[in-house]
PDB file of C-alpha atoms in Angstrom:
ATOM      1  CA  MET A1073     -18.107  13.767  21.312  1.00 57.00           C
ATOM      2  CA  GLY A1074     -16.958  14.896  17.881  1.00 63.00           C
ATOM      3  CA  HIS A1075     -19.163  14.180  14.896  1.00 69.00           C
ATOM      4  CA  MET A1076     -18.331  11.064  12.860  1.00 73.00           C
ATOM      5  CA  VAL A1077     -19.483  10.861   9.271  1.00 79.00           C
ATOM      6  CA  GLU A1078     -21.614   7.950   8.094  1.00 81.00           C
ATOM      7  CA  PRO A1079     -19.789   6.288   5.140  1.00 80.00           C
ATOM      8  CA  THR A1080     -22.719   6.210   2.686  1.00 89.00           C
ATOM      9  CA  PRO A1081     -22.147   4.905  -0.876  1.00 89.00           C
ATOM     10  CA  ARG A1082     -22.442   8.477  -2.178  1.00 93.00           C
ATOM     11  CA  LEU A1083     -19.824   9.722   0.291  1.00 90.00           C
ATOM     12  CA  LEU A1084     -17.459   6.825  -0.488  1.00 83.00           C
ATOM     13  CA  ASP A1085     -17.773   7.670  -4.191  1.00 87.00           C
ATOM     14  CA  TYR A1086     -17.062  11.328  -3.359  1.00 91.00           C
ATOM     15  CA  LEU A1087     -13.959  10.310  -1.373  1.00 85.00           C
ATOM     16  CA  ALA A1088     -12.709   8.203  -4.278  1.00 81.00           C
ATOM     17  CA  ARG A1089     -13.112  11.174  -6.647  1.00 89.00           C
ATOM     18  CA  ILE A1090     -12.112  14.114  -4.446  1.00 92.00           C
ATOM     19  CA  GLY A1091     -10.270  12.613  -1.473  1.00 89.00           C
ATOM     20  CA  ALA A1092      -7.318  11.340  -3.489  1.00 91.00           C
ATOM     21  CA  ARG A1093      -5.360  12.100  -6.637  1.00 93.00           C
ATOM     22  CA  GLU A1094      -4.810   8.845  -8.492  1.00 93.00           C
ATOM     23  CA  THR A1095      -2.569   8.015 -11.425  1.00 93.00           C
ATOM     24  CA  PRO A1096      -4.073   5.863 -14.210  1.00 93.00           C
ATOM     25  CA  GLU A1097      -2.167   2.863 -12.788  1.00 94.00           C
ATOM     26  CA  GLN A1098      -3.649   3.437  -9.324  1.00 93.00           C
ATOM     27  CA  GLN A1099      -7.141   3.674 -10.815  1.00 91.00           C
ATOM     28  CA  SER A1100      -6.607   0.448 -12.762  1.00 91.00           C
ATOM     29  CA  CYS A1101      -5.287  -1.367  -9.687  1.00 91.00           C
ATOM     30  CA  ARG A1102      -8.215  -0.180  -7.539  1.00 87.00           C
ATOM     31  CA  LYS A1103     -10.956  -0.815 -10.083  1.00 86.00           C
ATOM     32  CA  ASP A1104      -9.614  -4.200 -11.222  1.00 84.00           C
ATOM     33  CA  THR A1105      -9.306  -5.305  -7.603  1.00 84.00           C
ATOM     34  CA  GLN A1106     -12.849  -4.155  -6.788  1.00 81.00           C
ATOM     35  CA  ALA A1107     -14.125  -6.926  -9.066  1.00 77.00           C
ATOM     36  CA  ARG A1108     -12.478  -9.606  -6.909  1.00 82.00           C
ATOM     37  CA  ASP A1109     -14.265 -11.580  -4.180  1.00 80.00           C
ATOM     38  CA  ASP A1110     -11.553 -10.532  -1.708  1.00 76.00           C
ATOM     39  CA  ALA A1111     -11.627  -6.835  -2.678  1.00 66.00           C
ATOM     40  CA  VAL A1112     -12.351  -5.931   0.968  1.00 73.00           C
ATOM     41  CA  MET A1113      -8.609  -6.438   1.609  1.00 72.00           C
ATOM     42  CA  GLN A1114      -7.741  -3.365  -0.478  1.00 80.00           C
ATOM     43  CA  ILE A1115      -7.240   0.017   1.159  1.00 74.00           C
ATOM     44  CA  ALA A1116      -9.474   2.923   0.139  1.00 82.00           C
ATOM     45  CA  PRO A1117      -8.093   5.559  -2.259  1.00 84.00           C
ATOM     46  CA  GLU A1118      -8.044   8.237   0.430  1.00 86.00           C
ATOM     47  CA  GLN A1119      -5.906   5.904   2.571  1.00 91.00           C
ATOM     48  CA  GLY A1120      -3.510   5.590  -0.346  1.00 92.00           C
ATOM     49  CA  ALA A1121      -3.393   9.368  -0.601  1.00 94.00           C
ATOM     50  CA  PHE A1122      -2.804   9.588   3.160  1.00 95.00           C
ATOM     51  CA  LEU A1123       0.123   7.125   2.926  1.00 96.00           C
ATOM     52  CA  SER A1124       1.548   9.057   0.007  1.00 97.00           C
ATOM     53  CA  LEU A1125       1.327  12.273   2.024  1.00 97.00           C
ATOM     54  CA  LEU A1126       2.970  10.568   5.031  1.00 97.00           C
ATOM     55  CA  VAL A1127       5.893   9.556   2.804  1.00 98.00           C
ATOM     56  CA  ARG A1128       6.347  13.164   1.700  1.00 98.00           C
ATOM     57  CA  MET A1129       5.779  14.687   5.163  1.00 97.00           C
ATOM     58  CA  THR A1130       8.375  12.424   6.777  1.00 96.00           C
ATOM     59  CA  SER A1131      10.801  12.862   3.822  1.00 97.00           C
ATOM     60  CA  ALA A1132      10.901   9.069   3.795  1.00 98.00           C
ATOM     61  CA  ARG A1133      13.476   7.230   1.708  1.00 98.00           C
ATOM     62  CA  ALA A1134      13.106   3.745   3.190  1.00 98.00           C
ATOM     63  CA  CYS A1135       9.753   2.092   3.895  1.00 98.00           C
ATOM     64  CA  ILE A1136       8.476  -1.301   5.018  1.00 98.00           C
ATOM     65  CA  GLU A1137       5.155  -2.740   3.953  1.00 98.00           C
ATOM     66  CA  VAL A1138       3.702  -5.804   5.665  1.00 98.00           C
ATOM     67  CA  GLY A1139       0.952  -7.127   3.402  1.00 96.00           C
ATOM     68  CA  SER A1140       0.908  -5.957  -0.216  1.00 94.00           C
ATOM     69  CA  PHE A1141      -2.178  -7.716  -1.679  1.00 90.00           C
ATOM     70  CA  THR A1142      -2.596  -6.470  -5.296  1.00 91.00           C
ATOM     71  CA  GLY A1143      -0.199  -3.579  -4.843  1.00 94.00           C
ATOM     72  CA  TYR A1144      -2.202  -0.389  -4.289  1.00 95.00           C
ATOM     73  CA  SER A1145      -0.590   0.771  -1.036  1.00 96.00           C
ATOM     74  CA  ALA A1146       2.982   0.106  -2.191  1.00 97.00           C
ATOM     75  CA  LEU A1147       2.168   1.890  -5.445  1.00 97.00           C
ATOM     76  CA  ALA A1148       0.886   4.945  -3.543  1.00 97.00           C
ATOM     77  CA  MET A1149       4.040   5.067  -1.390  1.00 98.00           C
ATOM     78  CA  ALA A1150       6.475   4.333  -4.228  1.00 98.00           C
ATOM     79  CA  LEU A1151       5.069   7.155  -6.378  1.00 98.00           C
ATOM     80  CA  ALA A1152       5.727   9.577  -3.493  1.00 98.00           C
ATOM     81  CA  LEU A1153       9.259   8.346  -2.784  1.00 98.00           C
ATOM     82  CA  PRO A1154      12.306  10.061  -4.296  1.00 98.00           C
ATOM     83  CA  GLU A1155      14.134   8.256  -7.103  1.00 97.00           C
ATOM     84  CA  ASP A1156      16.539   6.600  -4.661  1.00 97.00           C
ATOM     85  CA  GLY A1157      13.736   5.643  -2.252  1.00 98.00           C
ATOM     86  CA  ARG A1158      12.816   2.020  -1.633  1.00 98.00           C
ATOM     87  CA  ILE A1159      10.128  -0.137  -0.078  1.00 98.00           C
ATOM     88  CA  VAL A1160      10.731  -3.580   1.368  1.00 98.00           C
ATOM     89  CA  ALA A1161       7.376  -5.257   0.690  1.00 98.00           C
ATOM     90  CA  LEU A1162       6.538  -8.455   2.563  1.00 98.00           C
ATOM     91  CA  ASP A1163       3.736 -10.804   1.509  1.00 97.00           C
ATOM     92  CA  VAL A1164       3.018 -14.542   1.516  1.00 96.00           C
ATOM     93  CA  SER A1165       1.040 -14.644  -1.735  1.00 95.00           C
ATOM     94  CA  LYS A1166       2.732 -15.048  -5.112  1.00 95.00           C
ATOM     95  CA  GLU A1167      -0.699 -14.910  -6.772  1.00 93.00           C
ATOM     96  CA  PHE A1168      -1.561 -11.461  -5.373  1.00 92.00           C
ATOM     97  CA  THR A1169       1.909  -9.975  -5.732  1.00 95.00           C
ATOM     98  CA  ASP A1170       2.292 -11.143  -9.326  1.00 95.00           C
ATOM     99  CA  ILE A1171      -0.746  -8.930 -10.014  1.00 94.00           C
ATOM    100  CA  ALA A1172       0.837  -6.133  -7.956  1.00 96.00           C
ATOM    101  CA  ARG A1173       4.105  -6.325  -9.903  1.00 96.00           C
ATOM    102  CA  GLY A1174       2.194  -5.621 -13.129  1.00 96.00           C
ATOM    103  CA  TYR A1175       0.848  -2.313 -11.794  1.00 96.00           C
ATOM    104  CA  TRP A1176       4.220  -1.367 -10.261  1.00 97.00           C
ATOM    105  CA  LYS A1177       5.944  -2.003 -13.579  1.00 97.00           C
ATOM    106  CA  ARG A1178       3.373  -0.056 -15.593  1.00 97.00           C
ATOM    107  CA  ALA A1179       3.798   2.890 -13.200  1.00 97.00           C
ATOM    108  CA  GLY A1180       7.589   2.701 -13.523  1.00 97.00           C
ATOM    109  CA  VAL A1181       8.168   2.206  -9.792  1.00 98.00           C
ATOM    110  CA  ASP A1182       8.997  -1.532  -9.720  1.00 97.00           C
ATOM    111  CA  GLY A1183      12.672  -0.646  -9.226  1.00 98.00           C
ATOM    112  CA  LYS A1184      11.822   1.011  -5.907  1.00 98.00           C
ATOM    113  CA  ILE A1185      10.022  -2.053  -4.495  1.00 98.00           C
ATOM    114  CA  ASP A1186      11.957  -4.972  -3.019  1.00 98.00           C
ATOM    115  CA  LEU A1187       9.294  -7.686  -2.772  1.00 98.00           C
ATOM    116  CA  ARG A1188      10.104 -10.569  -0.427  1.00 98.00           C
ATOM    117  CA  LEU A1189       7.764 -13.550  -0.441  1.00 98.00           C
ATOM    118  CA  GLY A1190       7.260 -15.575   2.733  1.00 98.00           C
ATOM    119  CA  PRO A1191       5.990 -15.197   6.317  1.00 98.00           C
ATOM    120  CA  ALA A1192       6.472 -11.570   7.338  1.00 98.00           C
ATOM    121  CA  GLN A1193       7.547 -12.121  10.947  1.00 98.00           C
ATOM    122  CA  ALA A1194      10.484 -14.303   9.887  1.00 98.00           C
ATOM    123  CA  ALA A1195      11.414 -11.775   7.190  1.00 98.00           C
ATOM    124  CA  LEU A1196      11.340  -8.897   9.698  1.00 98.00           C
ATOM    125  CA  GLU A1197      13.485 -10.824  12.204  1.00 98.00           C
ATOM    126  CA  LYS A1198      15.959 -11.528   9.409  1.00 98.00           C
ATOM    127  CA  MET A1199      16.054  -7.801   8.554  1.00 98.00           C
ATOM    128  CA  ILE A1200      16.735  -6.944  12.205  1.00 98.00           C
ATOM    129  CA  ALA A1201      19.492  -9.574  12.439  1.00 98.00           C
ATOM    130  CA  ALA A1202      21.079  -8.291   9.219  1.00 98.00           C
ATOM    131  CA  GLY A1203      21.079  -4.723  10.526  1.00 98.00           C
ATOM    132  CA  GLU A1204      18.871  -3.411   7.716  1.00 98.00           C
ATOM    133  CA  GLY A1205      17.580   0.111   8.043  1.00 96.00           C
ATOM    134  CA  PRO A1206      16.946   2.380   9.739  1.00 98.00           C
ATOM    135  CA  PHE A1207      13.569   2.820   8.042  1.00 98.00           C
ATOM    136  CA  ASP A1208      11.419   5.961   8.015  1.00 98.00           C
ATOM    137  CA  LEU A1209       7.924   4.540   7.594  1.00 98.00           C
ATOM    138  CA  ALA A1210       6.154   1.196   8.032  1.00 98.00           C
ATOM    139  CA  PHE A1211       2.659   0.255   6.848  1.00 98.00           C
ATOM    140  CA  ILE A1212       1.082  -2.838   8.385  1.00 98.00           C
ATOM    141  CA  ASP A1213      -1.946  -4.393   6.679  1.00 96.00           C
ATOM    142  CA  ALA A1214      -1.739  -8.182   6.918  1.00 96.00           C
ATOM    143  CA  ASP A1215      -3.023 -11.050   9.109  1.00 97.00           C
ATOM    144  CA  LYS A1216      -4.467  -9.527  12.271  1.00 97.00           C
ATOM    145  CA  PRO A1217      -3.098 -12.030  14.849  1.00 98.00           C
ATOM    146  CA  GLY A1218       0.390 -11.170  13.564  1.00 98.00           C
ATOM    147  CA  TYR A1219       0.051  -7.417  14.132  1.00 98.00           C
ATOM    148  CA  ASP A1220       1.674  -7.277  17.576  1.00 98.00           C
ATOM    149  CA  GLY A1221       4.792  -9.023  16.301  1.00 98.00           C
ATOM    150  CA  TYR A1222       4.935  -6.798  13.216  1.00 98.00           C
ATOM    151  CA  TYR A1223       4.552  -3.703  15.392  1.00 98.00           C
ATOM    152  CA  GLU A1224       7.429  -4.726  17.689  1.00 98.00           C
ATOM    153  CA  ALA A1225       9.701  -5.580  14.752  1.00 98.00           C
ATOM    154  CA  ALA A1226       8.856  -2.338  12.940  1.00 98.00           C
ATOM    155  CA  LEU A1227       9.723  -0.343  16.076  1.00 98.00           C
ATOM    156  CA  LYS A1228      13.168  -1.971  16.083  1.00 98.00           C
ATOM    157  CA  LEU A1229      13.720  -1.198  12.395  1.00 98.00           C
ATOM    158  CA  LEU A1230      12.508   2.429  12.462  1.00 98.00           C
ATOM    159  CA  ARG A1231      14.611   5.484  13.155  1.00 98.00           C
ATOM    160  CA  PRO A1232      13.568   7.770  16.041  1.00 98.00           C
ATOM    161  CA  GLY A1233      10.840   9.979  14.567  1.00 98.00           C
ATOM    162  CA  GLY A1234       9.841   7.224  12.154  1.00 98.00           C
ATOM    163  CA  VAL A1235       6.164   6.426  11.673  1.00 98.00           C
ATOM    164  CA  ILE A1236       4.119   3.214  11.706  1.00 98.00           C
ATOM    165  CA  ALA A1237       0.625   3.143  10.186  1.00 98.00           C
ATOM    166  CA  LEU A1238      -1.533   0.105  11.025  1.00 98.00           C
ATOM    167  CA  ASP A1239      -4.707  -0.520   9.024  1.00 97.00           C
ATOM    168  CA  ASN A1240      -8.056  -2.021  10.168  1.00 96.00           C
ATOM    169  CA  MET A1241      -7.529  -0.994  13.782  1.00 97.00           C
ATOM    170  CA  LEU A1242     -11.251  -0.263  14.297  1.00 96.00           C
ATOM    171  CA  TYR A1243     -12.232  -3.477  12.489  1.00 96.00           C
ATOM    172  CA  SER A1244     -15.749  -2.316  11.546  1.00 94.00           C
ATOM    173  CA  GLY A1245     -16.193  -1.147  15.162  1.00 95.00           C
ATOM    174  CA  ASP A1246     -15.765  -4.658  16.584  1.00 97.00           C
ATOM    175  CA  VAL A1247     -12.763  -3.607  18.721  1.00 97.00           C
ATOM    176  CA  ALA A1248     -15.162  -1.574  20.902  1.00 97.00           C
ATOM    177  CA  ALA A1249     -17.160  -4.638  21.993  1.00 97.00           C
ATOM    178  CA  LEU A1250     -16.995  -5.530  25.694  1.00 97.00           C
ATOM    179  CA  GLN A1251     -15.315  -8.800  24.699  1.00 97.00           C
ATOM    180  CA  PRO A1252     -13.934  -8.476  21.162  1.00 97.00           C
ATOM    181  CA  LYS A1253     -13.978 -11.747  19.233  1.00 97.00           C
ATOM    182  CA  GLY A1254     -12.068 -13.193  16.285  1.00 98.00           C
ATOM    183  CA  ASN A1255      -9.597 -10.826  14.614  1.00 97.00           C
ATOM    184  CA  ALA A1256     -10.955  -7.917  16.649  1.00 98.00           C
ATOM    185  CA  ALA A1257      -9.476  -9.405  19.835  1.00 98.00           C
ATOM    186  CA  PRO A1258      -5.750  -9.070  18.978  1.00 98.00           C
ATOM    187  CA  LEU A1259      -6.402  -5.653  17.411  1.00 98.00           C
ATOM    188  CA  ALA A1260      -8.199  -4.353  20.517  1.00 98.00           C
ATOM    189  CA  ALA A1261      -5.337  -5.663  22.661  1.00 98.00           C
ATOM    190  CA  LEU A1262      -2.775  -3.921  20.442  1.00 98.00           C
ATOM    191  CA  ASN A1263      -4.748  -0.646  20.480  1.00 98.00           C
ATOM    192  CA  ALA A1264      -4.677  -0.731  24.296  1.00 98.00           C
ATOM    193  CA  LYS A1265      -0.974  -1.625  24.307  1.00 98.00           C
ATOM    194  CA  ILE A1266      -0.072   1.224  21.925  1.00 98.00           C
ATOM    195  CA  HIS A1267      -2.220   3.654  23.936  1.00 98.00           C
ATOM    196  CA  ALA A1268      -0.077   2.865  26.979  1.00 98.00           C
ATOM    197  CA  ASP A1269       3.255   2.546  25.127  1.00 98.00           C
ATOM    198  CA  SER A1270       5.717   5.218  26.320  1.00 98.00           C
ATOM    199  CA  ARG A1271       8.058   4.402  23.400  1.00 98.00           C
ATOM    200  CA  VAL A1272       5.744   6.162  20.957  1.00 98.00           C
ATOM    201  CA  ASP A1273       3.375   9.033  20.247  1.00 98.00           C
ATOM    202  CA  MET A1274       0.052   7.786  18.889  1.00 98.00           C
ATOM    203  CA  ALA A1275      -3.308   8.662  17.375  1.00 98.00           C
ATOM    204  CA  LEU A1276      -6.057   6.278  16.289  1.00 97.00           C
ATOM    205  CA  ALA A1277      -7.902   7.884  13.375  1.00 94.00           C
ATOM    206  CA  SER A1278     -11.207   6.832  11.815  1.00 90.00           C
ATOM    207  CA  ILE A1279      -9.709   6.747   8.316  1.00 90.00           C
ATOM    208  CA  GLY A1280     -10.995   3.786   6.301  1.00 87.00           C
ATOM    209  CA  ASP A1281     -11.398   0.883   8.732  1.00 91.00           C
ATOM    210  CA  GLY A1282      -9.334   2.668  11.379  1.00 94.00           C
ATOM    211  CA  LEU A1283      -5.725   3.792  10.976  1.00 96.00           C
ATOM    212  CA  MET A1284      -3.440   3.730  14.008  1.00 98.00           C
ATOM    213  CA  LEU A1285      -0.599   6.200  13.599  1.00 98.00           C
ATOM    214  CA  VAL A1286       2.485   5.799  15.728  1.00 98.00           C
ATOM    215  CA  ARG A1287       5.644   7.924  15.902  1.00 98.00           C
ATOM    216  CA  LYS A1288       8.716   6.345  17.474  1.00 98.00           C
ATOM    217  CA  ARG A1289      10.158   8.585  20.148  1.00 98.00           C
TER     218      ARG A1289
END
């Protein structure tokens, strides 16, 4: 077995400093959000850097985000997109996304982000019906029971060669239990489904809380 690093506080601080290049707006978004009771919902800075790199590596122009929270992940992707690039961001919370909009505006990328408030599955089905896309990249980081539906919809909306990144797919290790419980159960089921899915190439990486990477064939 390969060696896995223990995420000590010192190492997490090192990752925040060295594992990502952050703009002042990204730092503000991350640090302000860390003070919140629900800060656990925010991705780590190195995940933001990874998403940003994915945008550049895939030459993405059109992205989907399912679950925006206070805006860090969309900010990371939008900063990496070309001027004519866009992100369709889906979230149910006006409270969180009003905060997100502030950071997007301050960073000058709000024009690249098409925020749509409401249940994501319905929004994705509407996008499919309207013939939107094709999209290059999708990032899924929302309610865990909804992941399977978001995955299927994203596959329909992506171009061949497009990439889906799904966050929290190790769920603090709970997916490895003999009988995963709570949110870990649908995530473990989706991991197994993606592992066997001939429509895609896949790799489950221990980045953050587990990042499943999928490339549509």
